[in-house]
Amino acid sequence: MGQGLSCREYEETELFNAVQNGELETVESMADEDPNLLTLKTVHGRLTALHVAAANGRIEVLSMLLDRFGNPDILNRHKQTPLMLAAMHGKISCVERLIQAGANILLFDTLYGRTCLHYAAYHGHSDCLQLILSAANSTHVTQSWGFSRFVNIRDGSGATPLHLAARQRRSDCVHILLSSGALVCASTGGYRYHYPGSTPLHLAARGGSLDCVRELLAWGADRLQRDSSGRIPYMVAMKHKHDSCAALLNPLAPEPLTWPSPLKFISDINPDVKALLQKALIEANKKREKAILMDTPYSLQPPPNSGGLDDESEIKRDKFSCHAGSDADLCCICFEEVCSIEVQNCGHQMCANCVLALCCHSKSNSSTNSAKIPVCPFCRSSIIRLVVAKSKDESDIESEFSPTIPRRTRKSFNLGECSSNFRSLSSLGSFGRLGRSSGKVAAECEQEFDKP
């Protein structure tokens, strides 16, 4: 004959069921009758009510338990905190509440030697990842550990959060980590890890994530770096039959455009400007990838429809022309895109593609990455700051009401001189020609940034 549950065991089961289902009133009444119930742990995982509430996203129950219990860093059998479980299951509201309650983001568990940052990256919860990174940037972590060290923290097997995100095909998390300073070419630890000596690019190639491969290459991942077995990422992609990734990782394929290191020397990059430049970089690399994946010779030429437009495209172009008003709104380098970025302090304007092309490299190595500050192609003054360009109407209004501010329009540029140097450059052609010394500005940029 079986033996029924004792009164105490029944109360424990009822408590954890109520917490899991988010029954706030039931949990409160049980806690009022016996406050010691909140310290009880499950038999197998040694989970507390706080762990169960965090893992199931029961924010109201979690807040009540924190107010009564007060310790956000209570541990389960594997030394995991409620914050780790909340990050693992993507419960963003619980992650935020636990951080507000003072949860320690630097604790490691004993299962894999991971922190809450590892678990958020591994499971692909980009919102939780961003919140934890923001907390690390504004707490004692920055002073005691350093933010860069925290972003590149290794688990028990020597893997960083970027390794885990790339391995699990989490392209959003890969982007966030790279933007936060994750080392793109860091290798995993010794043979404790399943894939020793692997870079994030090796792991992305193994998983077949084209988005992760694209993101890593854009941030300067080395296609020729070998793992402990002597394999480059291309060989890993071929072994696992990820043909698209292998095409981009082929050492014989054209080098990808990488996030330009000269921009790091600009004192203030507006977030909106950075977003415009990143978008331009992704679009340029996608066009390059399309040519590679179609197995056609790669050449950066204007789009096929640039010579002739269909009816729908013609209508869109007419609407755009009416809105723009005149050619003065177009970038004076490529004559295709509207000026979206302004150089300060000189005030000259260009499109995002051309700004990026002035600083972009087709190879990410020490010989091409120069420590020189980029210069404006019009006046050759150093680019100190980049801001989003104001529309023509806004600039005219400012100039009208502020007599001390000189009116700047692109009509004041010598378009004849610009056309002789830049007219042959399209928004895509300017990227391709930077590394090929074609055009006056391309040659000058090559002298400025590509000196050994």
CSV table of C-alpha atoms in Angstrom, one decimal, residues 205 210 213 217 223 233-238 241-256 288-296 298:
chain,number,residue,atom,x,y,z
A,205,ALA,CA,29.8,28.1,-39.5
A,210,LEU,CA,24.2,32.9,-42.3
A,213,VAL,CA,28.3,34.7,-40.1
A,217,LEU,CA,32.4,39.1,-40.7
A,223,ARG,CA,38.3,33.8,-42.0
A,233,PRO,CA,35.7,28.3,-40.5
A,234,TYR,CA,35.3,27.5,-44.3
A,235,MET,CA,36.3,23.8,-43.6
A,236,VAL,CA,33.9,23.6,-40.7
A,237,ALA,CA,31.0,24.9,-42.9
A,238,MET,CA,31.8,22.4,-45.7
A,241,LYS,CA,27.2,20.9,-45.5
A,242,HIS,CA,26.3,24.6,-45.0
A,243,ASP,CA,27.0,25.7,-48.5
A,244,SER,CA,25.8,29.3,-48.2
A,245,CYS,CA,28.0,29.9,-45.2
A,246,ALA,CA,30.9,28.1,-46.9
A,247,ALA,CA,30.6,30.4,-49.9
A,248,LEU,CA,31.0,33.5,-47.8
A,249,LEU,CA,33.8,32.0,-45.7
A,250,ASN,CA,35.8,30.8,-48.7
A,251,PRO,CA,39.2,32.4,-48.5
A,252,LEU,CA,39.1,32.9,-52.2
A,253,ALA,CA,35.9,34.9,-52.0
A,254,PRO,CA,36.2,38.7,-51.9
A,255,GLU,CA,36.9,40.2,-48.5
A,256,PRO,CA,33.8,41.5,-46.6
A,288,ARG,CA,28.3,41.3,-52.2
A,289,GLU,CA,26.9,38.1,-50.7
A,290,LYS,CA,24.2,37.9,-53.4
A,291,ALA,CA,26.8,37.9,-56.1
A,292,ILE,CA,28.8,35.2,-54.3
A,293,LEU,CA,25.8,33.0,-53.5
A,294,MET,CA,24.7,33.2,-57.2
A,295,ASP,CA,28.2,32.0,-58.1
A,296,THR,CA,28.8,34.9,-60.4
A,298,TYR,CA,31.8,39.7,-58.0
